[in-house]
Structures are given as C-alpha cells and as structure tokens.
Tab-separated table of C-alpha atoms in Angstrom:
chain	number	residue	atom	x	y	z
A	157	MET	CA	-80.373	-34.446	-8.884
A	158	SER	CA	-77.552	-32.486	-7.294
A	159	ALA	CA	-74.569	-31.904	-9.545
A	160	ILE	CA	-71.741	-34.434	-9.463
A	161	LYS	CA	-68.440	-33.675	-11.145
A	162	ILE	CA	-66.111	-36.590	-11.913
A	163	THR	CA	-62.657	-35.737	-13.227
A	164	THR	CA	-60.357	-38.491	-14.453
A	165	LEU	CA	-56.898	-37.612	-13.150
A	166	ASN	CA	-55.314	-40.770	-14.510
A	167	ASP	CA	-56.125	-43.400	-17.119
A	168	ASN	CA	-54.308	-45.430	-19.770
A	169	THR	CA	-55.256	-42.795	-22.345
A	170	ALA	CA	-55.193	-39.008	-22.080
A	171	ALA	CA	-57.049	-36.073	-23.586
A	172	MET	CA	-55.328	-33.648	-25.923
A	173	GLY	CA	-53.077	-31.125	-24.223
A	174	ASN	CA	-50.487	-31.365	-21.492
A	175	PHE	CA	-51.957	-34.478	-19.876
A	176	ILE	CA	-50.029	-37.636	-18.950
A	177	ALA	CA	-51.430	-41.135	-19.486
A	178	GLU	CA	-50.091	-44.019	-17.436
A	179	TRP	CA	-51.471	-47.485	-16.748
A	180	GLY	CA	-53.869	-47.153	-13.819
A	181	LEU	CA	-56.818	-45.108	-12.657
A	182	SER	CA	-57.690	-42.119	-10.479
A	183	LEU	CA	-61.066	-40.378	-10.279
A	184	LEU	CA	-61.753	-37.097	-8.483
A	185	VAL	CA	-65.367	-36.926	-7.304
A	186	GLU	CA	-66.830	-33.548	-6.361
A	187	THR	CA	-70.331	-33.171	-4.915
A	188	GLU	CA	-72.045	-30.447	-2.911
A	189	GLU	CA	-71.205	-32.425	0.225
A	190	THR	CA	-67.607	-33.495	-0.206
A	191	THR	CA	-64.590	-34.146	-2.440
A	192	ILE	CA	-63.243	-37.692	-2.772
A	193	LEU	CA	-60.260	-39.152	-4.617
A	194	LEU	CA	-60.741	-42.747	-5.758
A	195	ASP	CA	-57.308	-44.319	-6.349
A	196	THR	CA	-54.046	-42.584	-7.212
A	197	GLY	CA	-52.767	-44.217	-10.410
A	198	MET	CA	-49.322	-45.765	-10.806
A	199	GLY	CA	-46.980	-42.811	-10.364
A	200	SER	CA	-46.749	-39.097	-11.055
A	201	ALA	CA	-49.666	-38.640	-13.482
A	202	VAL	CA	-52.295	-37.714	-10.881
A	203	VAL	CA	-50.353	-34.773	-9.443
A	204	HIS	CA	-49.253	-33.595	-12.898
A	205	ASN	CA	-52.735	-33.794	-14.400
A	206	ALA	CA	-54.302	-32.146	-11.345
A	207	GLU	CA	-51.878	-29.215	-11.726
A	208	THR	CA	-52.643	-29.028	-15.454
A	209	LEU	CA	-56.368	-28.825	-14.669
A	210	GLY	CA	-55.886	-26.344	-11.827
A	211	VAL	CA	-57.189	-28.879	-9.303
A	212	ASP	CA	-56.063	-28.349	-5.703
A	213	LEU	CA	-55.601	-31.830	-4.211
A	214	ALA	CA	-55.585	-30.298	-0.731
A	215	GLN	CA	-59.362	-29.918	-1.159
A	216	VAL	CA	-59.761	-33.723	-1.134
A	217	GLN	CA	-61.462	-34.747	2.096
A	218	THR	CA	-61.343	-38.544	1.708
A	219	LEU	CA	-59.180	-40.998	-0.230
A	220	VAL	CA	-60.645	-44.363	-1.253
A	221	LEU	CA	-58.496	-47.249	-2.493
A	222	SER	CA	-60.413	-49.666	-4.716
A	223	HIS	CA	-57.823	-52.399	-4.045
A	224	GLY	CA	-54.140	-52.857	-3.305
A	225	HIS	CA	-52.614	-53.104	-6.795
A	226	SER	CA	-49.799	-50.708	-7.629
A	227	ASP	CA	-51.540	-49.180	-10.651
A	228	HIS	CA	-54.171	-47.811	-8.247
A	229	THR	CA	-51.912	-47.004	-5.280
A	230	GLY	CA	-48.504	-46.111	-6.742
A	231	GLY	CA	-49.296	-42.395	-6.748
A	232	LEU	CA	-50.204	-42.357	-3.046
A	233	ARG	CA	-46.930	-40.966	-1.757
A	234	GLU	CA	-46.829	-38.068	-4.214
A	235	VAL	CA	-50.522	-37.288	-3.695
A	236	LEU	CA	-50.087	-37.178	0.093
A	237	ARG	CA	-46.984	-34.986	-0.249
A	238	THR	CA	-48.986	-32.602	-2.417
A	239	MET	CA	-51.987	-32.531	-0.070
A	240	ARG	CA	-49.802	-31.763	2.987
A	241	LYS	CA	-52.483	-32.668	5.532
A	242	GLU	CA	-54.068	-35.567	7.379
A	243	VAL	CA	-56.652	-37.429	5.313
A	244	GLU	CA	-58.784	-40.510	5.861
A	245	VAL	CA	-57.880	-43.371	3.514
A	246	ILE	CA	-60.670	-45.940	3.229
A	247	ALA	CA	-59.614	-49.413	2.111
A	248	HIS	CA	-59.898	-53.129	2.851
A	249	PRO	CA	-57.389	-54.800	5.230
A	250	ASP	CA	-56.134	-56.977	2.343
A	251	VAL	CA	-54.688	-53.958	0.505
A	252	TRP	CA	-51.476	-54.627	2.466
A	253	GLN	CA	-51.086	-58.228	1.271
A	254	ALA	CA	-48.004	-59.156	-0.769
A	255	LYS	CA	-49.687	-59.261	-4.180
A	256	TYR	CA	-47.953	-60.742	-7.229
A	257	ASP	CA	-48.496	-61.399	-10.917
A	258	LYS	CA	-47.411	-64.963	-11.744
A	259	THR	CA	-48.190	-65.136	-15.455
A	260	ALA	CA	-46.989	-68.418	-16.964
A	261	GLY	CA	-43.677	-68.072	-18.800
A	262	LYS	CA	-42.811	-64.738	-17.143
A	263	PRO	CA	-40.901	-63.863	-13.963
A	264	GLU	CA	-43.111	-63.304	-10.935
A	265	ARG	CA	-43.760	-59.598	-10.404
A	266	PHE	CA	-44.757	-57.724	-7.237
A	267	ILE	CA	-47.900	-55.676	-7.922
A	268	GLY	CA	-48.887	-54.606	-4.402
A	269	ILE	CA	-48.702	-51.195	-2.726
A	270	PRO	CA	-45.096	-50.039	-3.319
A	271	PHE	CA	-44.781	-48.234	0.026
A	272	ARG	CA	-44.677	-49.071	3.715
A	273	LYS	CA	-47.791	-48.202	5.688
A	274	GLU	CA	-45.736	-46.244	8.231
A	275	GLU	CA	-44.254	-44.000	5.526
A	276	LEU	CA	-47.705	-43.083	4.246
A	277	GLU	CA	-48.962	-42.478	7.771
A	278	ASN	CA	-46.048	-40.091	8.317
A	279	LEU	CA	-47.285	-38.178	5.273
A	280	GLY	CA	-50.789	-37.807	6.702
A	281	ALA	CA	-52.642	-41.000	5.708
A	282	ARG	CA	-55.106	-42.163	8.352
A	283	PHE	CA	-56.173	-45.626	7.258
A	284	ASN	CA	-59.726	-46.808	7.845
A	285	LEU	CA	-59.560	-50.501	6.954
A	286	SER	CA	-62.906	-52.280	6.721
A	287	ARG	CA	-64.381	-55.336	5.027
A	288	GLU	CA	-67.853	-53.783	5.232
A	289	PRO	CA	-69.378	-50.866	3.317
A	290	VAL	CA	-68.195	-47.522	4.690
A	291	TYR	CA	-70.477	-44.478	4.539
A	292	ILE	CA	-68.600	-41.268	3.730
A	293	THR	CA	-71.790	-39.168	3.711
A	294	ASP	CA	-75.466	-40.156	3.903
A	295	SER	CA	-75.470	-40.659	0.122
A	296	ILE	CA	-71.892	-41.796	-0.622
A	297	LEU	CA	-70.463	-45.159	0.427
A	298	THR	CA	-68.071	-47.922	-0.557
A	299	THR	CA	-69.330	-51.369	-1.518
A	300	GLY	CA	-67.254	-53.344	0.946
A	301	GLU	CA	-66.549	-56.924	-0.156
A	302	VAL	CA	-68.284	-57.904	-3.406
A	303	PRO	CA	-69.772	-61.433	-3.539
A	304	MET	CA	-69.191	-63.552	-6.646
A	305	ASN	CA	-72.752	-64.387	-7.712
A	306	ASN	CA	-72.512	-64.621	-11.515
A	307	ASP	CA	-71.339	-67.735	-13.299
A	308	PHE	CA	-69.716	-65.730	-16.128
A	309	GLU	CA	-67.439	-63.492	-14.036
A	310	GLU	CA	-64.230	-64.872	-12.521
A	311	ILE	CA	-60.977	-63.788	-10.901
A	312	ASP	CA	-57.761	-63.672	-12.961
A	313	LYS	CA	-55.797	-66.905	-12.714
A	314	ASN	CA	-52.421	-65.115	-12.734
A	315	ILE	CA	-52.695	-63.050	-9.537
A	316	PHE	CA	-51.424	-64.447	-6.242
A	317	VAL	CA	-50.692	-63.495	-2.658
A	318	ARG	CA	-47.406	-64.566	-1.053
A	319	ASP	CA	-47.683	-65.593	2.585
A	320	GLY	CA	-44.156	-66.402	3.739
A	321	SER	CA	-43.024	-69.146	1.368
A	322	GLU	CA	-46.572	-70.070	0.390
A	323	TRP	CA	-48.378	-68.861	-2.731
A	324	LYS	CA	-52.160	-68.539	-2.719
A	325	PRO	CA	-54.495	-67.447	-5.536
A	326	ASP	CA	-55.637	-63.903	-4.779
A	327	PRO	CA	-59.455	-63.639	-4.577
A	328	VAL	CA	-58.982	-59.830	-4.462
A	329	MET	CA	-61.364	-59.503	-1.545
A	330	ASP	CA	-60.162	-55.901	-1.251
A	331	ASP	CA	-61.764	-55.041	-4.617
A	332	ARG	CA	-64.457	-52.404	-4.102
A	333	ALA	CA	-66.276	-49.533	-5.762
A	334	LEU	CA	-67.588	-46.132	-4.710
A	335	ILE	CA	-71.365	-45.602	-4.769
A	336	ILE	CA	-73.262	-42.320	-4.922
A	337	LYS	CA	-77.021	-42.441	-4.317
A	338	THR	CA	-78.941	-39.913	-6.418
A	339	GLU	CA	-82.559	-39.188	-7.357
A	340	LEU	CA	-81.907	-40.747	-10.779
A	341	GLY	CA	-80.348	-43.918	-9.392
A	342	LEU	CA	-76.910	-45.071	-8.357
A	343	VAL	CA	-73.652	-43.704	-9.714
A	344	VAL	CA	-71.126	-46.530	-9.347
A	345	LEU	CA	-67.375	-45.999	-9.702
A	346	PRO	CA	-65.439	-49.290	-9.826
A	347	GLY	CA	-61.657	-49.066	-9.662
A	348	CYS	CA	-60.990	-52.317	-11.503
A	349	ALA	CA	-63.965	-54.619	-10.800
A	350	HIS	CA	-61.700	-57.646	-10.378
A	351	ARG	CA	-64.649	-59.451	-8.792
A	352	GLY	CA	-66.847	-58.678	-11.786
A	353	LEU	CA	-68.534	-55.512	-13.018
A	354	ILE	CA	-72.024	-57.016	-12.872
A	355	ASN	CA	-71.346	-58.599	-9.474
A	356	THR	CA	-70.319	-55.130	-8.288
A	357	LEU	CA	-73.457	-53.444	-9.657
A	358	GLN	CA	-75.737	-56.129	-8.232
A	359	HIS	CA	-74.066	-55.781	-4.830
A	360	ALA	CA	-74.403	-51.978	-4.972
A	361	ARG	CA	-78.122	-52.363	-5.653
A	362	GLN	CA	-78.505	-54.893	-2.850
A	363	ILE	CA	-76.784	-52.900	-0.102
A	364	THR	CA	-78.462	-49.592	-0.991
A	365	GLY	CA	-81.912	-50.944	-1.824
A	366	VAL	CA	-81.813	-48.845	-5.023
A	367	SER	CA	-82.472	-50.828	-8.216
A	368	GLU	CA	-81.778	-48.059	-10.742
A	369	VAL	CA	-78.172	-47.583	-11.876
A	370	TYR	CA	-77.825	-44.211	-13.560
A	371	ALA	CA	-74.087	-44.196	-14.347
A	372	VAL	CA	-71.059	-46.490	-14.214
A	373	ILE	CA	-67.676	-44.787	-14.508
A	374	GLY	CA	-64.292	-46.476	-14.003
A	375	GLY	CA	-62.613	-49.810	-14.630
A	376	SER	CA	-64.432	-52.999	-15.665
A	377	HIS	CA	-61.638	-55.587	-15.963
A	378	LEU	CA	-63.040	-56.714	-19.286
A	379	ILE	CA	-59.522	-56.652	-20.731
A	380	GLY	CA	-58.877	-60.124	-22.120
A	381	ALA	CA	-62.481	-61.206	-21.466
A	382	SER	CA	-63.909	-63.949	-23.657
A	383	GLU	CA	-66.476	-63.037	-26.280
A	384	GLU	CA	-69.080	-64.879	-24.218
A	385	ARG	CA	-68.305	-62.912	-21.054
A	386	LEU	CA	-68.253	-59.605	-22.931
A	387	TRP	CA	-71.677	-60.141	-24.474
A	388	GLN	CA	-73.158	-61.444	-21.212
A	389	THR	CA	-71.854	-58.280	-19.543
A	390	ILE	CA	-73.355	-56.077	-22.260
A	391	ALA	CA	-76.701	-57.897	-21.931
A	392	ALA	CA	-76.667	-57.403	-18.156
A	393	LEU	CA	-75.836	-53.684	-18.482
A	394	LYS	CA	-78.748	-53.272	-20.889
A	395	GLU	CA	-81.073	-55.189	-18.567
A	396	ILE	CA	-80.038	-52.951	-15.658
A	397	ASP	CA	-80.664	-50.021	-18.051
A	398	VAL	CA	-77.522	-48.030	-17.255
A	399	GLN	CA	-77.932	-44.502	-18.661
A	400	LYS	CA	-74.286	-43.357	-18.667
A	401	LEU	CA	-71.319	-45.656	-19.228
A	402	GLY	CA	-67.786	-44.270	-18.894
A	403	LEU	CA	-65.701	-47.440	-18.692
A	404	CYS	CA	-61.929	-47.068	-19.074
A	405	HIS	CA	-58.565	-48.312	-17.701
A	406	CYS	CA	-58.737	-52.148	-17.554
A	407	THR	CA	-61.592	-52.229	-20.073
A	408	ASP	CA	-59.221	-52.226	-23.095
A	409	LEU	CA	-59.692	-50.237	-26.290
A	410	PRO	CA	-61.152	-53.079	-28.433
A	411	VAL	CA	-63.807	-53.645	-25.769
A	412	ILE	CA	-64.414	-49.887	-25.452
A	413	SER	CA	-65.055	-49.806	-29.223
A	414	VAL	CA	-67.712	-52.522	-28.892
A	415	LEU	CA	-69.326	-50.773	-25.915
A	416	ALA	CA	-69.390	-47.472	-27.790
A	417	GLN	CA	-71.223	-49.141	-30.671
A	418	GLU	CA	-73.659	-50.983	-28.410
A	419	PHE	CA	-74.544	-48.082	-26.115
A	420	GLY	CA	-74.308	-45.155	-28.529
A	421	GLU	CA	-74.942	-41.790	-26.863
A	422	LYS	CA	-74.979	-43.434	-23.431
A	423	PHE	CA	-71.272	-44.273	-23.774
A	424	ILE	CA	-68.611	-41.784	-22.673
A	425	PHE	CA	-65.005	-42.172	-23.871
A	426	ASN	CA	-63.355	-41.525	-20.551
A	427	LYS	CA	-59.637	-40.624	-20.308
A	428	ALA	CA	-57.148	-38.623	-18.249
A	429	GLY	CA	-58.079	-34.953	-18.305
A	430	ALA	CA	-61.753	-35.606	-19.020
A	431	THR	CA	-64.535	-34.221	-16.831
A	432	ILE	CA	-67.963	-35.824	-16.592
A	433	ASN	CA	-70.783	-33.714	-15.185
A	434	LEU	CA	-73.845	-35.586	-13.954
A	435	PRO	CA	-76.720	-35.520	-14.585
C-alpha cells in the first residue's frame, strides 16, 4: 500500500503545542499522486495550524467541501488568500443553500457558507459542483450523494433551508466523504456524515466495488446520538471490520471514549495537529 499522510489541520480539540482548536474540521490528505484539503474549519485555525506544522497550503491541488455548513467552510477565504492560486473546489450544488439551525427555544441561526461565491472565485476558487461521485485521481474520489438506507440513521430535526419565506427541513444532500482506494481496502474520510456514517461507508463500498474498509477518519455526527444508534453503529463498524478508526469533530468526547474502549488499538484519538500515516 502506498503511503498516505493525513494531517488534521482543524478539530474541536488540539494537540499539545501552539495549535488552535475550533469547532469544525479540516483534513490535509497527501498521497504520492496528489495533495487534497477536505474542508477548511470555521475560521483561522487551518492557516494557523498549517503554519505551525510547516505545511505549505499552496501545495494543495484540490479542495473538497464535505457540505455547506460554516464549521467546514468558514476558513475558505483565509485558505484561498494563503494559497494565492487557482484551485478546483469540489462540492455539491446545495452547498450554496441558505442553511439554518432552528433549534426549539433558540433564535434561528444561519449556518451556511459565510461568503459570496463571487468573492471566493475572485480569490482563485474554481467550483466543480456535482451531485455524482467525482474522481480526483484513478484511486481518489468523492462519494457524491449518500442514500439513506439504514433505519437507525437519520437527519437532524433542527436543520433547515430557507427558500424565500419558506422553511424546509434540510436533507443535507450535499453531505459527502472522500474515498481513497488502497490495496488494504478503502480509506474513507467523512466531513460530518450527516446522512449517517454507516450509510456513507456502505455507499463507498457500493460505488467502488471494494468491500474492505481499512480506515475511517473524520466526523461521524454521533454527537447526541441515542444509545441504540451508537451501539448499532459500533456493531456495523465491527461487522465491516474497520482496521483504523480516527473519528473526531462531531463525534463528541463521550462517544469517542466509548469507541476507544470498544476498538482498542484500532482507535486513533484524532485532533488538530495530529498526523496519521497509513498503513
């Protein structure tokens, strides 16, 4: 298996040292073929942590947005300003929807991309918007839209899209993951897995024709999950026989503690400033 280096440039928690933690996620993926940045966090953490690690963001060849929430796209402007070049940005057309959090008892809150598309294009972003899987190389692709096939995974009830004066529940069709095909199986990097971690893994297996999942690194959206959903997810991960599990961001620390106990040496406590070398 060719070496894959995954560096977490942003997460809710940070490694010791001069690293910044902020709510959100950003993963730098380096292979022999290419360098990809999956998501850009909420604000300034990605650029700061990249500088702390000595990472040159100008070496990134492709940006992938897992979905249009601000904790995954809020660092876009600063990242593009730092890169100072044109770069392909792969995403779903729905990333530009007016996305809101309408949690009962709280004021509605805009949680979409906090920039205008034209501003980002002026900074070098060249958007490739697709509902289908997009191949970046022969072995690296995005999932495209993830079907909801499991009865235990569901979309948050508090997220909506505003269309004029009309509010619609957001199915987060733009939710996607990055897939790397390797000799040991798939390496799957979900940004948030709003449409379900297991749904995402099953879809990755279906579109690639590869049944083995070697590693899963990124968000799982198990934060606030019921006990039943958590244990069904754990059972499914064990059935799939995932060998490396580096779940973070929207997984939540209590859930991470359970996963660490259940998966032992297979579990990686991922955080900003951490580097995971595969295999």
